PDB file of C-alpha atoms in Angstrom:
ATOM      1  CA  MET A 488     -78.577  23.457 -93.791  1.00  0.00           C
ATOM      2  CA  THR A 489     -80.249  20.415 -92.311  1.00  0.00           C
ATOM      3  CA  THR A 490     -76.949  19.130 -90.965  1.00  0.00           C
ATOM      4  CA  ASN A 491     -76.165  22.505 -89.366  1.00  0.00           C
ATOM      5  CA  ASN A 492     -79.593  22.716 -87.705  1.00  0.00           C
ATOM      6  CA  ARG A 493     -79.122  19.277 -86.200  1.00  0.00           C
ATOM      7  CA  SER A 494     -75.714  20.245 -84.866  1.00  0.00           C
ATOM      8  CA  TRP A 495     -77.118  23.380 -83.236  1.00  0.00           C
ATOM      9  CA  ARG A 496     -79.960  21.436 -81.701  1.00  0.00           C
ATOM     10  CA  ARG A 497     -77.555  18.910 -80.226  1.00  0.00           C
ATOM     11  CA  ALA A 498     -75.347  21.657 -78.839  1.00  0.00           C
ATOM     12  CA  GLY A 499     -78.351  23.405 -77.289  1.00  0.00           C
ATOM     13  CA  ALA A 500     -79.547  20.158 -75.683  1.00  0.00           C
ATOM     14  CA  PHE A 501     -76.124  19.544 -74.126  1.00  0.00           C
ATOM     15  CA  ALA A 502     -76.043  23.108 -72.798  1.00  0.00           C
ATOM     16  CA  THR A 503     -79.485  22.729 -71.268  1.00  0.00           C
ATOM     17  CA  ILE A 504     -78.549  19.442 -69.600  1.00  0.00           C
ATOM     18  CA  ALA A 505     -75.347  20.950 -68.213  1.00  0.00           C
ATOM     19  CA  THR A 506     -77.214  23.965 -66.831  1.00  0.00           C
ATOM     20  CA  VAL A 507     -79.877  21.813 -65.186  1.00  0.00           C
ATOM     21  CA  SER A 508     -77.220  19.557 -63.707  1.00  0.00           C
ATOM     22  CA  ALA A 509     -75.318  22.489 -62.265  1.00  0.00           C
ATOM     23  CA  LEU A 510     -78.500  23.907 -60.751  1.00  0.00           C
ATOM     24  CA  GLY A 511     -79.315  20.508 -59.285  1.00  0.00           C
ATOM     25  CA  VAL A 512     -75.908  20.187 -57.695  1.00  0.00           C
ATOM     26  CA  GLY A 513     -76.182  23.716 -56.280  1.00  0.00           C
ATOM     27  CA  LEU A 514     -79.633  23.049 -54.866  1.00  0.00           C
ATOM     28  CA  ALA A 515     -78.483  19.793 -53.335  1.00  0.00           C
ATOM     29  CA  ALA A 516     -75.488  21.475 -51.734  1.00  0.00           C
ATOM     30  CA  GLY A 517     -77.670  24.257 -50.374  1.00  0.00           C
ATOM     31  CA  THR A 518     -80.150  21.731 -48.991  1.00  0.00           C
ATOM     32  CA  ALA A 519     -77.356  19.760 -47.333  1.00  0.00           C
ATOM     33  CA  GLN A 520     -76.002  22.857 -45.610  1.00  0.00           C
ATOM     34  CA  ALA A 521     -79.400  24.135 -44.435  1.00  0.00           C
ATOM     35  CA  HIS A 522     -81.200  23.060 -41.221  1.00  0.00           C
ATOM     36  CA  THR A 523     -78.120  21.944 -39.295  1.00  0.00           C
ATOM     37  CA  PRO A 524     -78.901  20.533 -35.823  1.00  0.00           C
ATOM     38  CA  VAL A 525     -75.815  20.119 -33.626  1.00  0.00           C
ATOM     39  CA  TRP A 526     -76.096  19.098 -29.956  1.00  0.00           C
ATOM     40  CA  GLU A 527     -73.789  17.579 -27.387  1.00  0.00           C
ATOM     41  CA  VAL A 528     -74.426  15.825 -24.060  1.00  0.00           C
ATOM     42  CA  THR A 529     -71.963  15.592 -21.138  1.00  0.00           C
ATOM     43  CA  CYS A 530     -72.425  14.411 -17.573  1.00  0.00           C
ATOM     44  CA  THR A 531     -73.380  17.938 -16.465  1.00  0.00           C
ATOM     45  CA  GLU A 532     -75.050  19.759 -19.389  1.00  0.00           C
ATOM     46  CA  VAL A 533     -76.689  19.684 -22.792  1.00  0.00           C
ATOM     47  CA  SER A 534     -75.617  22.159 -25.493  1.00  0.00           C
ATOM     48  CA  VAL A 535     -77.935  22.770 -28.463  1.00  0.00           C
ATOM     49  CA  ASP A 536     -76.879  24.652 -31.625  1.00  0.00           C
ATOM     50  CA  LEU A 537     -79.455  24.822 -34.455  1.00  0.00           C
ATOM     51  CA  THR A 538     -78.451  26.847 -37.531  1.00  0.00           C
ATOM     52  CA  ALA A 539     -79.766  27.682 -41.013  1.00  0.00           C
ATOM     53  CA  TYR A 540     -83.414  27.095 -40.140  1.00  0.00           C
ATOM     54  CA  SER A 541     -86.199  29.113 -41.736  1.00  0.00           C
ATOM     55  CA  PRO A 542     -86.006  32.752 -40.667  1.00  0.00           C
ATOM     56  CA  LYS A 543     -89.668  33.288 -41.616  1.00  0.00           C
ATOM     57  CA  GLU A 544     -91.425  30.197 -40.256  1.00  0.00           C
ATOM     58  CA  ASP A 545     -91.764  29.226 -36.596  1.00  0.00           C
ATOM     59  CA  ASN A 546     -89.460  26.361 -35.635  1.00  0.00           C
ATOM     60  CA  THR A 547     -89.714  24.604 -32.246  1.00  0.00           C
ATOM     61  CA  VAL A 548     -87.200  22.730 -30.063  1.00  0.00           C
ATOM     62  CA  THR A 549     -87.807  20.539 -27.013  1.00  0.00           C
ATOM     63  CA  VAL A 550     -85.353  18.732 -24.685  1.00  0.00           C
ATOM     64  CA  THR A 551     -86.419  16.069 -22.184  1.00  0.00           C
ATOM     65  CA  VAL A 552     -84.488  13.968 -19.633  1.00  0.00           C
ATOM     66  CA  ASP A 553     -85.941  10.542 -18.831  1.00  0.00           C
ATOM     67  CA  GLY A 554     -89.306  11.783 -20.077  1.00  0.00           C
ATOM     68  CA  LYS A 555     -89.248  15.019 -18.030  1.00  0.00           C
ATOM     69  CA  ASP A 556     -88.975  18.455 -19.632  1.00  0.00           C
ATOM     70  CA  LEU A 557     -85.548  20.012 -19.369  1.00  0.00           C
ATOM     71  CA  LEU A 558     -86.467  22.579 -22.041  1.00  0.00           C
ATOM     72  CA  PRO A 559     -90.200  22.916 -22.762  1.00  0.00           C
ATOM     73  CA  ALA A 560     -91.181  23.575 -26.383  1.00  0.00           C
ATOM     74  CA  GLU A 561     -89.506  26.843 -27.400  1.00  0.00           C
ATOM     75  CA  THR A 562     -90.085  28.666 -30.675  1.00  0.00           C
ATOM     76  CA  PHE A 563     -87.249  30.190 -32.690  1.00  0.00           C
ATOM     77  CA  LYS A 564     -86.476  31.570 -36.166  1.00  0.00           C
ATOM     78  CA  GLY A 565     -83.226  31.164 -38.030  1.00  0.00           C
ATOM     79  CA  ASP A 566     -80.778  29.979 -35.341  1.00  0.00           C
ATOM     80  CA  PHE A 567     -81.047  28.662 -31.786  1.00  0.00           C
ATOM     81  CA  HIS A 568     -78.223  28.286 -29.241  1.00  0.00           C
ATOM     82  CA  LYS A 569     -78.581  27.267 -25.595  1.00  0.00           C
ATOM     83  CA  LYS A 570     -76.808  25.312 -22.835  1.00  0.00           C
ATOM     84  CA  LEU A 571     -78.925  23.420 -20.306  1.00  0.00           C
ATOM     85  CA  GLU A 572     -77.678  22.135 -16.950  1.00  0.00           C
ATOM     86  CA  LEU A 573     -78.515  18.535 -16.129  1.00  0.00           C
ATOM     87  CA  PRO A 574     -79.750  17.537 -12.659  1.00  0.00           C
ATOM     88  CA  GLN A 575     -77.368  15.623 -10.403  1.00  0.00           C
ATOM     89  CA  HIS A 576     -77.584  11.893 -11.056  1.00  0.00           C
ATOM     90  CA  ASP A 577     -75.946   8.643  -9.966  1.00  0.00           C
ATOM     91  CA  LYS A 578     -77.011   6.690 -13.046  1.00  0.00           C
ATOM     92  CA  GLU A 579     -77.098   7.346 -16.798  1.00  0.00           C
ATOM     93  CA  LEU A 580     -79.816   9.643 -18.142  1.00  0.00           C
ATOM     94  CA  THR A 581     -81.578   9.496 -21.504  1.00  0.00           C
ATOM     95  CA  VAL A 582     -81.649  12.927 -23.150  1.00  0.00           C
ATOM     96  CA  ARG A 583     -84.026  13.476 -26.090  1.00  0.00           C
ATOM     97  CA  LEU A 584     -83.961  16.360 -28.589  1.00  0.00           C
ATOM     98  CA  VAL A 585     -86.998  17.097 -30.757  1.00  0.00           C
ATOM     99  CA  VAL A 586     -86.769  19.790 -33.445  1.00  0.00           C
ATOM    100  CA  LYS A 587     -89.686  20.645 -35.715  1.00  0.00           C
ATOM    101  CA  ALA A 588     -88.852  22.711 -38.806  1.00  0.00           C
ATOM    102  CA  GLY A 589     -91.566  25.197 -39.745  1.00  0.00           C
ATOM    103  CA  ASP A 590     -90.855  25.179 -43.492  1.00  0.00           C
ATOM    104  CA  ASP A 591     -90.651  21.434 -44.151  1.00  0.00           C
ATOM    105  CA  ASP A 592     -91.146  18.483 -41.804  1.00  0.00           C
ATOM    106  CA  LYS A 593     -88.353  16.554 -43.541  1.00  0.00           C
ATOM    107  CA  PHE A 594     -85.877  18.844 -41.727  1.00  0.00           C
ATOM    108  CA  SER A 595     -87.308  17.955 -38.327  1.00  0.00           C
ATOM    109  CA  ARG A 596     -85.235  15.864 -35.914  1.00  0.00           C
ATOM    110  CA  ASP A 597     -86.023  13.420 -33.094  1.00  0.00           C
ATOM    111  CA  GLU A 598     -82.819  12.099 -31.535  1.00  0.00           C
ATOM    112  CA  SER A 599     -81.702  10.664 -28.159  1.00  0.00           C
ATOM    113  CA  LYS A 600     -78.352  10.548 -26.380  1.00  0.00           C
ATOM    114  CA  THR A 601     -77.092   9.261 -23.018  1.00  0.00           C
ATOM    115  CA  ALA A 602     -75.695  11.474 -20.267  1.00  0.00           C
ATOM    116  CA  PRO A 603     -73.006   9.568 -18.321  1.00  0.00           C
ATOM    117  CA  VAL A 604     -72.435   9.732 -14.587  1.00  0.00           C
ATOM    118  CA  CYS A 605     -69.757  12.221 -13.540  1.00  0.00           C
ATOM    119  CA  ASP A 606     -66.726  10.507 -12.064  1.00  0.00           C
ATOM    120  CA  ASP A 607     -66.092  12.983  -9.264  1.00  0.00           C
ATOM    121  CA  LYS A 608     -65.614  10.631  -6.324  1.00  0.00           C
ATOM    122  CA  PRO A 609     -62.678  11.747  -4.155  1.00  0.00           C
ATOM    123  CA  SER A 610     -59.659   9.459  -4.243  1.00  0.00           C
ATOM    124  CA  PRO A 611     -58.839   7.682  -0.963  1.00  0.00           C
ATOM    125  CA  SER A 612     -56.296   9.487   1.149  1.00  0.00           C
ATOM    126  CA  PRO A 613     -52.926   7.701   1.563  1.00  0.00           C
ATOM    127  CA  THR A 614     -52.229   5.998   4.880  1.00  0.00           C
ATOM    128  CA  PRO A 615     -49.644   8.034   6.804  1.00  0.00           C
ATOM    129  CA  THR A 616     -46.294   6.379   7.441  1.00  0.00           C
ATOM    130  CA  PRO A 617     -45.118   5.894  11.055  1.00  0.00           C
ATOM    131  CA  SER A 618     -43.005   9.034  10.777  1.00  0.00           C
ATOM    132  CA  GLU A 619     -46.092  11.002   9.752  1.00  0.00           C
ATOM    133  CA  THR A 620     -48.295   9.664  12.589  1.00  0.00           C
ATOM    134  CA  PRO A 621     -49.114  12.544  14.942  1.00  0.00           C
ATOM    135  CA  SER A 622     -47.516  12.215  18.377  1.00  0.00           C
ATOM    136  CA  THR A 623     -49.888  11.489  21.268  1.00  0.00           C
ATOM    137  CA  SER A 624     -47.328  11.630  24.139  1.00  0.00           C
ATOM    138  CA  THR A 625     -48.141  13.828  27.090  1.00  0.00           C
ATOM    139  CA  PRO A 626     -45.794  16.813  27.392  1.00  0.00           C
ATOM    140  CA  THR A 627     -43.432  16.599  30.397  1.00  0.00           C
ATOM    141  CA  PRO A 628     -43.678  19.546  32.814  1.00  0.00           C
ATOM    142  CA  SER A 629     -40.723  21.876  32.465  1.00  0.00           C
ATOM    143  CA  SER A 630     -40.008  21.777  36.200  1.00  0.00           C
ATOM    144  CA  THR A 631     -41.260  19.957  39.307  1.00  0.00           C
ATOM    145  CA  PRO A 632     -43.127  22.204  41.758  1.00  0.00           C
ATOM    146  CA  SER A 633     -40.783  23.280  44.519  1.00  0.00           C
ATOM    147  CA  THR A 634     -41.425  21.764  48.000  1.00  0.00           C
ATOM    148  CA  ALA A 635     -39.123  24.159  49.896  1.00  0.00           C
ATOM    149  CA  THR A 636     -40.634  25.681  53.006  1.00  0.00           C
ATOM    150  CA  SER A 637     -41.437  29.355  52.674  1.00  0.00           C
ATOM    151  CA  PRO A 638     -39.939  31.836  55.087  1.00  0.00           C
ATOM    152  CA  ALA A 639     -43.285  32.165  56.889  1.00  0.00           C
ATOM    153  CA  GLU A 640     -43.294  28.404  57.623  1.00  0.00           C
ATOM    154  CA  VAL A 641     -39.759  28.242  59.139  1.00  0.00           C
ATOM    155  CA  PRO A 642     -40.112  27.359  62.897  1.00  0.00           C
ATOM    156  CA  PRO A 643     -38.719  29.957  65.334  1.00  0.00           C
ATOM    157  CA  ALA A 644     -35.315  29.343  66.815  1.00  0.00           C
ATOM    158  CA  SER A 645     -35.236  27.770  70.305  1.00  0.00           C
ATOM    159  CA  THR A 646     -34.759  30.238  73.232  1.00  0.00           C
ATOM    160  CA  LYS A 647     -33.643  27.551  75.718  1.00  0.00           C
ATOM    161  CA  PRO A 648     -30.285  28.621  77.265  1.00  0.00           C
ATOM    162  CA  SER A 649     -27.313  26.439  76.615  1.00  0.00           C
ATOM    163  CA  PRO A 650     -26.293  24.319  79.658  1.00  0.00           C
ATOM    164  CA  SER A 651     -22.717  25.528  79.394  1.00  0.00           C
ATOM    165  CA  GLY A 652     -23.595  29.167  78.996  1.00  0.00           C
ATOM    166  CA  ASP A 653     -23.313  31.921  81.632  1.00  0.00           C
ATOM    167  CA  LEU A 654     -26.266  32.743  83.895  1.00  0.00           C
ATOM    168  CA  ALA A 655     -28.255  35.780  83.088  1.00  0.00           C
ATOM    169  CA  GLU A 656     -27.106  38.932  84.820  1.00  0.00           C
ATOM    170  CA  THR A 657     -29.268  39.995  87.871  1.00  0.00           C
ATOM    171  CA  GLY A 658     -27.632  43.340  88.678  1.00  0.00           C
ATOM    172  CA  SER A 659     -24.895  42.016  91.097  1.00  0.00           C
ATOM    173  CA  SER A 660     -21.242  41.533  90.314  1.00  0.00           C
ATOM    174  CA  SER A 661     -18.370  39.422  91.717  1.00  0.00           C
ATOM    175  CA  SER A 662     -17.371  42.211  94.193  1.00  0.00           C
ATOM    176  CA  THR A 663     -20.608  42.070  96.181  1.00  0.00           C
ATOM    177  CA  PRO A 664     -19.376  39.446  98.771  1.00  0.00           C
ATOM    178  CA  LEU A 665     -16.332  41.560  99.546  1.00  0.00           C
ATOM    179  CA  ILE A 666     -18.406  44.636 100.213  1.00  0.00           C
ATOM    180  CA  ALA A 667     -20.764  42.624 102.459  1.00  0.00           C
ATOM    181  CA  GLY A 668     -17.785  41.216 104.452  1.00  0.00           C
ATOM    182  CA  ALA A 669     -16.301  44.672 104.944  1.00  0.00           C
ATOM    183  CA  ALA A 670     -19.606  46.007 106.225  1.00  0.00           C
ATOM    184  CA  ALA A 671     -19.845  43.128 108.764  1.00  0.00           C
ATOM    185  CA  VAL A 672     -16.359  43.914 109.991  1.00  0.00           C
ATOM    186  CA  VAL A 673     -17.254  47.578 110.390  1.00  0.00           C
ATOM    187  CA  ILE A 674     -20.352  46.707 112.376  1.00  0.00           C
ATOM    188  CA  VAL A 675     -18.488  44.303 114.691  1.00  0.00           C
ATOM    189  CA  ALA A 676     -15.751  46.857 115.176  1.00  0.00           C
ATOM    190  CA  GLY A 677     -18.258  49.542 115.975  1.00  0.00           C
ATOM    191  CA  GLY A 678     -19.978  47.289 118.499  1.00  0.00           C
ATOM    192  CA  GLY A 679     -16.655  46.592 120.165  1.00  0.00           C
ATOM    193  CA  ILE A 680     -15.782  50.277 120.360  1.00  0.00           C
ATOM    194  CA  MET A 681     -19.179  51.062 121.913  1.00  0.00           C
ATOM    195  CA  TRP A 682     -18.760  48.226 124.475  1.00  0.00           C
ATOM    196  CA  ALA A 683     -15.301  49.479 125.422  1.00  0.00           C
ATOM    197  CA  ALA A 684     -16.556  53.033 125.819  1.00  0.00           C
ATOM    198  CA  ARG A 685     -19.373  51.967 128.112  1.00  0.00           C
ATOM    199  CA  LYS A 686     -17.022  49.913 130.258  1.00  0.00           C
ATOM    200  CA  ARG A 687     -14.621  52.852 130.624  1.00  0.00           C
ATOM    201  CA  ARG A 688     -17.407  55.123 131.694  1.00  0.00           C
ATOM    202  CA  SER A 689     -18.561  52.627 134.326  1.00  0.00           C
ATOM    203  CA  ALA A 690     -15.051  52.421 135.739  1.00  0.00           C
ATOM    204  CA  GLN A 691     -14.759  56.205 136.115  1.00  0.00           C
ATOM    205  CA  HIS A 692     -17.908  56.379 138.180  1.00  0.00           C
TER     206      HIS A 692
END
């Protein structure tokens, strides 16, 4: 009986130790998975993801950049997720995250990271080859302005008669001298007839 009692006691002790060990492992695993702060920093923004924090107690989170508040102290329960835009900068910035757990201070966090400078400088433009150089020559006029004299500017034709040309007509013709000669003959003949008639009359008296 004594031997059996000792065996049972030993078996019970082993069972108790195994149970306690299993509970310890489970509690440790649960503690490791709880209060998970995850945050990332780029050259343009800060992303904060806090999970598995106390859903009953007030937890707080603060984000600063070079000592200036980027996110003033904000209270949350359970989880917290937010993206914050960084100001433009030409040198590296120091970003600090402070998380205070409401249920136990051992889950609080105070960490810092560096925000790099964004490499967004434009690349230099390639130098154009001679064939790509824009032409600067002056366009040649399609046609030279005409210098021909307009009809209104043409001088009038000369009205001077040609030396070898005929004289202008005055109303007489080539038969005029003949007519004048015949008239003179008629007059002379008439005068002669009259003279002869007078002489005959004087002789009769």
